[in-house]
């Protein structure tokens, strides 16, 4: 396949006007306009890319959905064999590109443990390509370990089981590197999981890096996060409980992925595919690389999803110091003495900076209290990258993650206090990499964060959620659990829109796609794309862009109405009109694509 793609890539790089159709082609093709034939070829190539995505998805599922890492590794610990089993495992990265462990690892440097989020998709977001968190840690010569999880949870698996598995992993890494404390590198949901390790009754040493990780679920204006509002309007945690019951005790991660796409449909269901169609000659490989990870849907146990919704998203018990890990330990963020680095983005509407940073002001009323606690907290913010871009963008990895990992010694040497990590614009010729001279730590006051929250409104949401959850558990839940079977759960998973809209293009499911495959292979051999400055191509791309803008306008209007209904139900509706209107003017870059 690679040899077939190369001629097309060369022609895409040096486009020229199409030659007249050969005599062997049909009269329809021979008489088609250059743009019409080019559009038809791109449509076939577009469909063939969707076919390959579907085949990759099915093949990955049949292989057991192994982690999608661009690095060689070995398995050190499998928590499924623990006394308290969990579907997690600890890997050691053994090779990065042509370099093996012995060639590029400095054993004197602290080991880095990258923990990927278990929030619907499989592991790999921190290392599914070379320019990633794993790649940057290897570039900085750190020993690198990676925490993965398997598609299905263990029966009755709880958050406490996962927590003790992660603690065992950290203990194993610490045993292998006794002279330096491990660095916990947590992405999104895995960020608060790493925080639990540092805040539990035993605590850990070593820096904790939180990337796009929510710890303050009630921070910020109550109507500022679309996901929070939608969760409140559906009545709270009972909906997740129902989905898990229909799944025979398993919560299908495809629902979380669908919620993410619904946040910005102009990106997820239009722009991504419009870009693939309009650049069918050059976007194929990048599209398929990211979609291999995006379309691997993992499950959570009923116990896990309920604990997450009740303790974190709705209950906000982590920030309040009320999250009980087990009968003997309640999580208290005040116990954390590790240096903490928080990386957030103003373009992230999943974990906005308010939710990533708000806990600081809750724990420490002023900077003096922070210093008195001996704590060092460093934060850095990106101006516009979306939630996924924090983890998967190559340019973000080269500039921000490499800067974080390369500055661990400087962070450890800082005096107690709050600092903003400022990275200057990269010099020409550095490919976006941050040099030591480009990085500085500027002291900040806790008051500078300026984070407020509508606790009264969100407490009302939590109260309604508890009432609905009690009613569901008493009346509807037992009937659904009695009616659900493994077969019915499998059928519901197969019929989920996030699956069948992909698998319908597979050659294994749709025999007609074999014709598309054969036609695409032939077209790649002879294709001569129109130049980018062709008037018809420019008009087409303008139409695609304007359609995306129209969907964005519709989405902003939808969010404004959702915000208004949220305020009508849970608070004063007139308080939410101005913020809702302001939100319609805001633009973000949250999109399930790998944007550089």
Coordinates of C-alpha atoms in Angstrom, one line a residue:
X1 CA 0.0 0.0 0.0
X2 CA 2.9 2.4 0.7
X3 CA 4.3 1.9 -2.8
X4 CA 0.9 2.7 -4.3
X5 CA 0.6 5.9 -2.2
X6 CA 3.9 7.4 -3.1
X7 CA 3.1 8.3 -6.7
X8 CA -0.1 10.0 -5.4
X9 CA 1.9 11.9 -2.8
X10 CA 4.4 13.1 -5.4
X11 CA 1.6 14.3 -7.7
X12 CA -0.2 16.0 -4.8
X13 CA 3.0 17.9 -4.0
X14 CA 3.4 19.0 -7.7
X15 CA -0.1 19.2 -9.0
X16 CA -0.7 19.8 -12.7
X17 CA -3.7 20.1 -15.0
X18 CA -5.3 16.7 -15.7
X19 CA -4.5 15.1 -19.0
X20 CA -7.3 14.2 -21.4
X21 CA -9.1 11.0 -20.5
X22 CA -7.8 7.9 -22.4
X23 CA -10.0 6.4 -25.1
X24 CA -10.7 3.4 -22.9
X25 CA -12.7 5.4 -20.4
X26 CA -16.5 5.7 -20.6
X27 CA -18.1 8.6 -22.6
X28 CA -19.3 10.0 -19.3
X29 CA -15.8 10.2 -17.9
X30 CA -14.3 11.5 -21.1
X31 CA -16.8 14.4 -21.3
X32 CA -16.6 15.3 -17.5
X33 CA -15.2 18.6 -16.6
X34 CA -11.7 18.6 -14.9
X35 CA -13.3 19.6 -11.6
X36 CA -16.1 17.1 -11.9
X37 CA -13.6 14.2 -12.5
X38 CA -11.3 15.5 -9.7
X39 CA -14.3 15.7 -7.3
X40 CA -15.4 12.2 -8.2
X41 CA -11.9 10.8 -7.6
X42 CA -11.6 12.5 -4.3
X43 CA -15.0 11.0 -3.3
X44 CA -13.8 7.5 -4.1
X45 CA -10.6 8.1 -2.1
X46 CA -12.6 9.5 0.7
X47 CA -14.9 6.5 0.9
X48 CA -11.9 4.2 0.7
X49 CA -10.3 5.9 3.7
X50 CA -13.5 5.4 5.6
X51 CA -13.4 1.8 4.5
X52 CA -9.9 1.4 5.8
X53 CA -10.8 3.1 9.1
X54 CA -13.7 0.6 9.6
X55 CA -11.5 -2.4 8.7
X56 CA -8.8 -1.1 11.2
X57 CA -11.4 -0.7 13.9
X58 CA -12.7 -4.3 13.4
X59 CA -9.2 -5.8 13.2
X60 CA -8.2 -3.9 16.4
X61 CA -11.2 -5.2 18.3
X62 CA -10.5 -8.8 17.1
X63 CA -6.9 -8.4 18.4
X64 CA -8.3 -7.6 21.8
X65 CA -7.6 -3.8 21.4
X66 CA -3.9 -3.7 22.5
X67 CA -2.5 -0.3 23.4
X68 CA -1.7 1.9 20.4
X69 CA 1.8 3.0 21.3
X70 CA 4.5 4.1 18.8
X71 CA 7.1 2.6 21.0
X72 CA 8.4 -0.9 21.9
X73 CA 7.5 -2.0 25.4
X74 CA 7.5 -4.9 27.9
X75 CA 4.8 -5.7 30.5
X76 CA 6.1 -5.5 34.1
X77 CA 2.9 -5.9 36.2
X78 CA -0.6 -7.0 35.3
X79 CA -3.1 -5.9 38.0
X80 CA -5.6 -8.5 36.8
X81 CA -3.6 -11.0 38.9
X82 CA -3.5 -8.9 42.0
X83 CA -5.3 -9.8 45.2
X84 CA -7.6 -6.8 44.5
X85 CA -7.7 -7.2 40.7
X86 CA -8.1 -4.3 38.3
X87 CA -7.9 -4.2 34.5
X88 CA -4.6 -2.2 34.5
X89 CA -1.0 -3.0 33.6
X90 CA 2.4 -1.4 33.9
X91 CA 4.7 -1.2 30.8
X92 CA 8.3 -0.2 30.5
X93 CA 9.2 1.6 27.3
X94 CA 12.2 -0.2 25.8
X95 CA 12.7 1.5 22.4
X96 CA 12.0 4.9 20.9
X97 CA 12.6 4.8 17.1
X98 CA 16.1 3.4 16.5
X99 CA 17.2 4.0 20.1
X100 CA 16.8 1.3 22.8
X101 CA 16.7 1.9 26.5
X102 CA 20.5 1.6 27.0
X103 CA 21.1 4.1 24.2
X104 CA 19.0 7.0 25.4
X105 CA 18.1 6.6 29.1
X106 CA 20.0 8.3 31.9
X107 CA 19.4 6.2 35.0
X108 CA 20.2 9.1 37.2
X109 CA 17.2 11.0 36.0
X110 CA 13.8 10.5 37.7
X111 CA 11.6 7.9 36.0
X112 CA 8.4 9.2 34.3
X113 CA 5.2 7.3 34.7
X114 CA 2.6 8.3 32.0
X115 CA -0.9 7.5 33.0
X116 CA -3.5 7.7 30.2
X117 CA -7.2 8.6 30.9
X118 CA -9.8 5.9 31.0
X119 CA -12.7 8.0 29.8
X120 CA -14.2 6.0 26.9
X121 CA -11.1 5.4 24.7
X122 CA -8.2 3.0 25.1
X123 CA -4.7 3.8 26.2
X124 CA -2.2 5.4 23.9
X125 CA -3.1 9.1 23.8
X126 CA 0.2 9.9 25.6
X127 CA 2.4 7.9 23.1
X128 CA 0.6 6.9 19.9
X129 CA 3.2 8.9 17.8
X130 CA 6.8 9.9 18.1
X131 CA 6.2 13.5 19.0
X132 CA 4.2 12.8 22.2
X133 CA 4.6 12.8 26.0
X134 CA 6.4 9.5 25.9
X135 CA 8.6 10.7 23.1
X136 CA 9.5 13.9 24.8
X137 CA 10.4 12.1 28.0
X138 CA 12.7 9.7 26.1
X139 CA 14.3 12.7 24.4
X140 CA 15.0 14.1 27.8
X141 CA 16.7 10.8 28.7
X142 CA 14.2 9.8 31.4
X143 CA 13.3 6.2 32.1
X144 CA 9.7 6.0 30.9
X145 CA 6.9 3.7 32.1
X146 CA 3.4 3.7 30.8
X147 CA 0.1 2.6 32.5
X148 CA -2.4 0.9 30.3
X149 CA -5.8 -0.7 30.9
X150 CA -7.8 -3.4 29.1
X151 CA -11.1 -3.1 27.3
X152 CA -13.2 -4.8 30.0
X153 CA -13.1 -4.1 33.8
X154 CA -12.8 -6.9 36.3
X155 CA -16.1 -8.0 37.8
X156 CA -17.2 -5.5 40.5
X157 CA -14.1 -3.4 39.9
X158 CA -14.1 -0.1 42.0
X159 CA -12.1 3.1 41.9
X160 CA -10.4 1.9 45.1
X161 CA -9.2 -1.3 43.2
X162 CA -7.8 0.9 40.5
X163 CA -6.1 3.2 43.0
X164 CA -4.3 0.4 44.8
X165 CA -3.2 -1.1 41.5
X166 CA -1.7 2.3 40.5
X167 CA 0.0 2.6 43.9
X168 CA 1.6 -0.9 43.4
X169 CA 2.8 0.3 39.9
X170 CA 4.4 3.4 41.4
X171 CA 6.0 1.3 44.2
X172 CA 7.5 -1.0 41.5
X173 CA 9.0 1.9 39.6
X174 CA 10.4 3.4 42.8
X175 CA 12.0 0.0 43.7
X176 CA 13.7 0.0 40.3
X177 CA 14.9 3.6 40.8
X178 CA 15.6 3.9 44.5
X179 CA 17.6 7.1 44.3
X180 CA 15.0 9.4 42.8
X181 CA 11.2 9.8 43.1
X182 CA 9.0 9.0 40.1
X183 CA 7.3 11.7 38.1
X184 CA 3.5 11.1 37.8
X185 CA 2.3 12.4 34.4
X186 CA -1.5 12.3 34.4
X187 CA -3.7 13.1 31.4
X188 CA -7.3 14.3 31.9
X189 CA -9.0 11.7 34.1
X190 CA -5.7 10.1 34.9
X191 CA -4.6 13.5 36.4
X192 CA -7.0 13.3 39.2
X193 CA -6.2 9.6 39.6
X194 CA -2.5 10.7 40.1
X195 CA -3.7 13.3 42.5
X196 CA -5.4 10.7 44.6
X197 CA -2.1 8.9 44.9
X198 CA -0.4 12.0 46.2
X199 CA -3.3 12.9 48.6
X200 CA -4.3 9.6 50.1
X201 CA -3.4 8.5 53.6
X202 CA 0.0 7.3 52.7
X203 CA 1.0 9.9 50.1
X204 CA 3.8 9.8 47.5
X205 CA 6.8 11.9 46.8
X206 CA 7.9 13.2 43.4
X207 CA 6.4 15.8 41.0
X208 CA 2.8 15.4 39.7
X209 CA 2.0 16.8 36.3
X210 CA -1.7 17.4 35.6
X211 CA -2.6 17.8 31.9
X212 CA -6.1 19.0 31.2
X213 CA -7.2 17.4 34.5
X214 CA -10.3 18.6 36.4
X215 CA -10.0 18.8 40.1
X216 CA -12.5 21.6 40.7
X217 CA -15.7 20.5 39.1
X218 CA -17.8 23.4 40.5
X219 CA -15.3 26.2 39.6
X220 CA -16.3 28.7 37.0
X221 CA -19.6 30.2 36.2
X222 CA -22.2 27.3 36.4
X223 CA -23.3 27.7 32.8
X224 CA -19.8 28.0 31.3
X225 CA -19.3 24.3 30.6
X226 CA -21.7 22.6 28.1
X227 CA -21.0 19.2 29.4
X228 CA -21.9 20.2 33.0
X229 CA -25.1 21.8 31.8
X230 CA -26.2 18.8 29.7
X231 CA -25.5 16.5 32.6
X232 CA -27.6 18.7 34.9
X233 CA -30.5 18.8 32.4
X234 CA -30.6 15.0 32.2
X235 CA -31.0 14.8 35.9
X236 CA -27.6 13.8 37.1
X237 CA -26.0 10.4 37.7
X238 CA -29.1 8.3 37.2
X239 CA -28.6 8.4 33.4
X240 CA -25.1 6.9 33.7
X241 CA -26.5 4.3 36.1
X242 CA -29.2 3.3 33.5
X243 CA -26.7 3.0 30.7
X244 CA -24.5 0.7 32.8
X245 CA -27.5 -1.4 33.8
X246 CA -28.5 -1.8 30.1
X247 CA -24.9 -2.8 29.5
X248 CA -25.2 -5.7 32.0
X249 CA -23.1 -3.9 34.5
X250 CA -20.7 -2.2 32.0
X251 CA -20.8 1.4 30.9
X252 CA -20.0 1.7 27.2
X253 CA -17.3 4.3 26.5
X254 CA -18.8 5.1 23.1
X255 CA -21.3 7.2 25.0
X256 CA -18.5 9.4 26.4
X257 CA -17.0 9.7 22.9
X258 CA -20.4 10.7 21.5
X259 CA -20.8 13.4 24.2
X260 CA -17.5 14.8 23.2
X261 CA -18.4 15.0 19.5
X262 CA -21.7 16.6 20.3
X263 CA -20.0 19.5 22.1
X264 CA -18.7 20.8 18.8
X265 CA -20.4 19.0 15.9
X266 CA -19.0 21.5 13.4
X267 CA -15.6 20.1 14.1
X268 CA -16.3 16.4 14.9
X269 CA -19.0 15.6 12.3
X270 CA -18.2 18.2 9.6
X271 CA -14.8 19.8 9.5
X272 CA -12.9 16.5 10.1
X273 CA -14.5 14.8 7.2
X274 CA -14.6 17.9 5.0
X275 CA -10.9 18.3 5.4
X276 CA -10.4 14.6 4.5
X277 CA -12.5 15.0 1.4
X278 CA -10.9 18.2 0.2
X279 CA -7.4 17.0 0.8
X280 CA -7.9 13.3 0.0
X281 CA -4.4 12.9 -1.4
X282 CA -2.6 14.2 1.7
X283 CA -4.8 13.7 4.7
X284 CA -5.3 9.9 4.6
X285 CA -2.5 8.7 6.8
X286 CA -2.9 11.4 9.5
X287 CA -6.7 10.7 9.6
X288 CA -6.2 7.0 9.9
X289 CA -3.5 7.3 12.6
X290 CA -5.7 9.3 14.9
X291 CA -8.9 7.4 14.2
X292 CA -7.3 4.1 15.2
X293 CA -7.2 5.5 18.7
X294 CA -10.4 7.6 18.6
X295 CA -12.6 4.6 17.6
X296 CA -11.4 2.1 20.2
X297 CA -14.2 2.2 22.8
X298 CA -13.5 0.7 26.3
X299 CA -15.9 0.1 29.1
X300 CA -16.1 1.0 32.8
X301 CA -17.8 -1.0 35.5
X302 CA -21.1 0.2 37.0
X303 CA -19.3 0.8 40.3
X304 CA -16.7 3.0 38.7
X305 CA -18.9 5.3 36.6
X306 CA -21.2 5.8 39.6
X307 CA -18.3 6.7 41.9
X308 CA -16.9 9.1 39.3
X309 CA -20.3 10.9 38.7
X310 CA -21.3 11.0 42.4
X311 CA -18.0 11.9 44.0
X312 CA -16.4 14.1 41.3
X313 CA -18.6 15.5 38.5
X314 CA -21.7 16.1 40.6
X315 CA -20.7 15.7 44.2
X316 CA -17.4 17.7 44.0
X317 CA -16.2 15.7 47.0
X318 CA -12.5 15.6 46.0
X319 CA -12.0 19.3 46.3
X320 CA -14.1 19.4 49.5
X321 CA -12.0 16.7 51.1
X322 CA -15.0 14.3 51.4
X323 CA -14.1 11.6 48.9
X324 CA -13.8 8.4 50.9
X325 CA -11.4 5.9 49.2
X326 CA -12.2 3.1 51.6
X327 CA -13.3 2.6 55.2
X328 CA -10.0 3.7 56.5
X329 CA -9.0 6.7 54.3
X330 CA -10.6 9.9 53.1
X331 CA -8.8 11.8 50.4
X332 CA -7.5 15.2 51.5
X333 CA -5.8 17.4 49.0
X334 CA -4.1 19.3 51.9
X335 CA -1.9 16.3 52.3
X336 CA -0.1 16.9 49.0
X337 CA 3.4 18.1 49.5
X338 CA 4.7 17.1 46.0
X339 CA 5.6 19.8 43.5
X340 CA 2.6 20.1 41.1
X341 CA 2.5 21.3 37.5
X342 CA -0.9 22.1 36.0
X343 CA -1.2 22.4 32.2
X344 CA -4.5 23.8 30.9
X345 CA -5.8 25.6 27.9
X346 CA -8.3 28.5 27.4
X347 CA -9.6 26.7 24.3
X348 CA -10.5 23.6 26.3
X349 CA -14.3 23.3 26.9
X350 CA -13.9 19.9 28.6
X351 CA -11.5 21.0 31.3
X352 CA -11.4 24.8 31.2
X353 CA -8.7 26.5 33.3
X354 CA -11.2 27.2 36.0
X355 CA -11.7 23.5 36.7
X356 CA -8.0 22.7 36.3
X357 CA -6.9 25.5 38.7
X358 CA -9.8 26.4 40.9
X359 CA -8.8 23.9 43.7
X360 CA -5.7 26.0 44.5
X361 CA -7.8 28.9 45.8
X362 CA -10.1 26.5 47.6
X363 CA -7.2 24.9 49.5
X364 CA -5.1 28.0 50.0
X365 CA -7.1 31.2 50.7
X366 CA -4.0 33.3 49.9
X367 CA -0.4 33.0 48.8
X368 CA 0.9 33.2 52.4
X369 CA -1.1 30.0 53.2
X370 CA 0.3 28.3 50.2
X371 CA 3.9 29.1 51.2
X372 CA 3.2 28.2 54.8
X373 CA 2.2 24.7 53.6
X374 CA 5.6 24.4 51.9
X375 CA 3.8 23.8 48.6
X376 CA 5.1 24.6 45.1
X377 CA 2.6 24.8 42.3
X378 CA 3.5 25.8 38.7
X379 CA 0.8 26.3 36.1
X380 CA 1.0 27.1 32.4
X381 CA -1.8 27.8 29.9
X382 CA -2.2 27.5 26.2
X383 CA -4.2 30.2 24.5
X384 CA -6.4 28.2 22.2
X385 CA -5.6 24.5 21.8
X386 CA -8.6 22.1 22.4
X387 CA -8.8 19.4 25.0
X388 CA -7.3 16.6 22.9
X389 CA -4.6 18.9 21.5
X390 CA -3.1 19.1 25.0
X391 CA -2.2 15.4 24.6
X392 CA -2.0 14.6 20.9
X393 CA -0.7 17.7 19.1
X394 CA 2.9 17.2 18.0
X395 CA 3.7 20.9 18.3
X396 CA 2.3 21.0 21.8
X397 CA 4.4 18.0 22.8
X398 CA 7.6 19.5 21.3
X399 CA 7.1 22.9 23.0
X400 CA 5.2 22.4 26.2
X401 CA 5.6 18.9 27.3
X402 CA 9.3 18.9 26.5
X403 CA 9.6 22.2 28.4
X404 CA 7.9 20.7 31.5
X405 CA 10.0 17.5 31.5
X406 CA 13.2 19.5 30.9
X407 CA 12.5 21.9 33.8
X408 CA 11.8 19.4 36.6
X409 CA 15.0 20.2 38.4
X410 CA 14.3 23.9 38.3
X411 CA 10.7 23.3 39.5
X412 CA 12.0 21.2 42.4
X413 CA 14.4 24.0 43.4
X414 CA 11.7 26.7 43.5
X415 CA 10.8 28.2 46.9
X416 CA 7.3 27.4 48.1
X417 CA 4.7 29.5 46.2
X418 CA 2.6 29.8 43.1
X419 CA 4.4 30.3 39.8
X420 CA 3.4 30.7 36.1
X421 CA 5.6 28.9 33.7
X422 CA 6.1 31.2 30.7
X423 CA 7.6 29.9 27.5
X424 CA 8.8 32.4 25.0
X425 CA 8.1 32.1 21.3
X426 CA 10.5 29.6 19.8
X427 CA 13.4 30.9 17.7
X428 CA 13.5 30.2 14.0
X429 CA 14.9 26.8 13.1
X430 CA 14.1 25.2 16.5
X431 CA 11.0 23.4 15.1
X432 CA 8.9 24.7 18.0
X433 CA 11.1 23.2 20.8
X434 CA 11.5 25.3 23.9
X435 CA 15.1 26.0 25.0
X436 CA 16.1 26.5 28.6
X437 CA 16.6 30.3 27.9
X438 CA 13.0 30.5 26.6
X439 CA 11.5 29.3 30.0
X440 CA 11.0 31.4 33.1
X441 CA 8.9 31.0 36.3
X442 CA 7.1 34.1 37.3
X443 CA 5.7 34.4 40.9
X444 CA 2.0 34.8 41.1
X445 CA -0.6 35.4 43.8
X446 CA -3.4 33.0 44.4
X447 CA -5.7 36.0 44.0
X448 CA -4.4 36.4 40.4
X449 CA -6.2 33.2 39.4
X450 CA -9.5 35.1 39.8
X451 CA -11.6 31.9 39.8
X452 CA -15.2 32.0 41.1
X453 CA -18.0 29.5 41.2
X454 CA -21.8 29.3 41.6
X455 CA -21.8 26.8 44.4
X456 CA -25.4 27.4 45.3
X457 CA -26.5 26.5 41.8
X458 CA -24.3 23.4 41.5
X459 CA -25.3 22.3 45.0
X460 CA -28.9 22.3 43.7
X461 CA -27.8 20.2 40.8
X462 CA -26.2 17.7 43.2
X463 CA -29.4 17.6 45.3
X464 CA -31.6 16.9 42.3
X465 CA -29.2 14.2 41.1
X466 CA -29.3 12.4 44.5
X467 CA -33.1 12.4 44.4
X468 CA -33.3 11.1 40.8
X469 CA -30.6 8.4 41.6
X470 CA -32.6 7.2 44.6
X471 CA -35.8 7.0 42.6
X472 CA -34.1 5.2 39.8
X473 CA -32.4 2.7 42.1
X474 CA -35.7 2.0 43.9
X475 CA -38.1 1.7 40.9
X476 CA -36.6 1.4 37.4
X477 CA -33.1 0.0 38.0
X478 CA -34.0 -3.4 39.4
X479 CA -36.3 -4.1 36.3
X480 CA -33.6 -3.1 33.8
X481 CA -30.9 -5.2 35.6
X482 CA -33.3 -8.2 35.6
X483 CA -34.0 -7.8 31.9
X484 CA -30.4 -7.2 30.7
X485 CA -28.2 -10.1 29.6
X486 CA -24.7 -10.3 28.0
X487 CA -26.4 -10.8 24.6
X488 CA -28.6 -7.8 24.9
X489 CA -25.7 -5.7 26.1
X490 CA -23.5 -6.8 23.1
X491 CA -26.4 -5.9 20.8
X492 CA -26.8 -2.5 22.2
X493 CA -23.0 -1.9 21.9
X494 CA -23.0 -3.0 18.2
X495 CA -26.0 -0.7 17.5
X496 CA -24.4 2.4 19.1
X497 CA -24.1 5.2 16.5
X498 CA -20.4 5.6 17.2
X499 CA -19.9 2.0 16.0
X500 CA -22.3 1.3 13.2
X501 CA -21.6 4.7 11.5
X502 CA -18.0 3.4 11.2
X503 CA -18.4 -0.3 10.6
X504 CA -21.0 0.3 7.8
X505 CA -18.1 1.2 5.5
X506 CA -16.1 -2.0 6.2
X507 CA -15.6 -4.4 3.4
X508 CA -16.4 -7.2 5.9
X509 CA -19.8 -5.7 6.5
X510 CA -20.6 -4.0 3.3
X511 CA -19.6 -6.0 0.1
X512 CA -20.0 -2.9 -2.1
X513 CA -17.0 -1.4 -0.5
X514 CA -14.8 -3.9 -2.4
X515 CA -15.6 -2.0 -5.6
X516 CA -14.6 1.2 -3.9
X517 CA -11.3 -0.4 -2.8
X518 CA -10.5 -1.6 -6.3
X519 CA -11.4 1.8 -7.9
X520 CA -9.4 3.7 -5.3
X521 CA -6.3 1.6 -6.0
X522 CA -6.5 2.3 -9.7
X523 CA -7.1 6.0 -9.2
X524 CA -4.1 6.4 -7.0
X525 CA -1.9 5.1 -9.8
X526 CA -3.1 7.6 -12.3
X527 CA -4.5 10.5 -10.3
X528 CA -3.5 14.0 -11.2
X529 CA -5.2 16.4 -8.8
X530 CA -6.2 19.9 -9.6
X531 CA -4.0 22.7 -8.3
X532 CA -5.1 24.3 -5.0
X533 CA -5.5 27.6 -6.7
X534 CA -8.0 26.3 -9.3
X535 CA -11.1 28.5 -9.1
X536 CA -13.4 25.5 -8.6
X537 CA -11.3 24.1 -5.8
X538 CA -11.2 27.5 -4.1
X539 CA -15.0 27.8 -4.4
X540 CA -15.5 24.3 -3.0
X541 CA -13.4 24.9 0.0
X542 CA -15.1 28.2 0.6
X543 CA -18.5 26.4 0.6
X544 CA -17.2 23.7 3.0
X545 CA -15.9 26.4 5.3
X546 CA -19.1 28.4 5.3
X547 CA -21.1 25.2 6.0
X548 CA -18.9 24.6 9.0
X549 CA -19.4 28.2 10.2
X550 CA -23.2 27.7 9.9
X551 CA -23.0 24.6 12.1
X552 CA -20.9 26.5 14.6
X553 CA -23.5 29.2 14.7
X554 CA -26.2 26.7 15.3
X555 CA -24.2 25.0 18.0
X556 CA -23.5 28.3 19.8
X557 CA -27.2 29.1 19.7
X558 CA -28.0 25.6 21.1
X559 CA -25.5 26.2 23.9
X560 CA -27.1 29.5 24.7
X561 CA -30.6 27.9 25.0
X562 CA -29.2 25.1 27.1
X563 CA -27.6 27.7 29.4
X564 CA -30.9 29.5 29.6
X565 CA -32.8 26.4 30.5
X566 CA -30.2 25.4 33.0
X567 CA -30.6 28.8 34.8
X568 CA -34.4 28.5 34.5
X569 CA -34.4 25.1 36.3
X570 CA -31.6 25.6 38.8
X571 CA -31.3 29.3 39.3
X572 CA -32.3 32.8 38.1
X573 CA -32.7 32.6 34.3
X574 CA -31.9 36.3 33.9
X575 CA -28.5 35.7 35.5
X576 CA -27.6 33.4 32.7
X577 CA -28.7 35.4 29.6
X578 CA -25.6 37.7 29.4
X579 CA -23.0 34.8 29.9
X580 CA -25.0 32.7 27.4
X581 CA -24.9 35.4 24.8
X582 CA -21.2 36.0 25.4
X583 CA -20.6 32.2 24.9
X584 CA -22.1 32.5 21.5
X585 CA -19.2 34.8 20.5
X586 CA -16.5 32.5 21.9
X587 CA -14.6 30.1 19.7
X588 CA -12.7 27.1 20.8
X589 CA -10.6 24.5 19.1
X590 CA -11.9 21.4 20.8
X591 CA -12.1 18.8 18.1
X592 CA -11.5 15.0 18.0
X593 CA -8.7 15.4 15.4
X594 CA -4.9 15.5 15.7
X595 CA -4.3 19.2 15.0
X596 CA -0.7 20.5 14.9

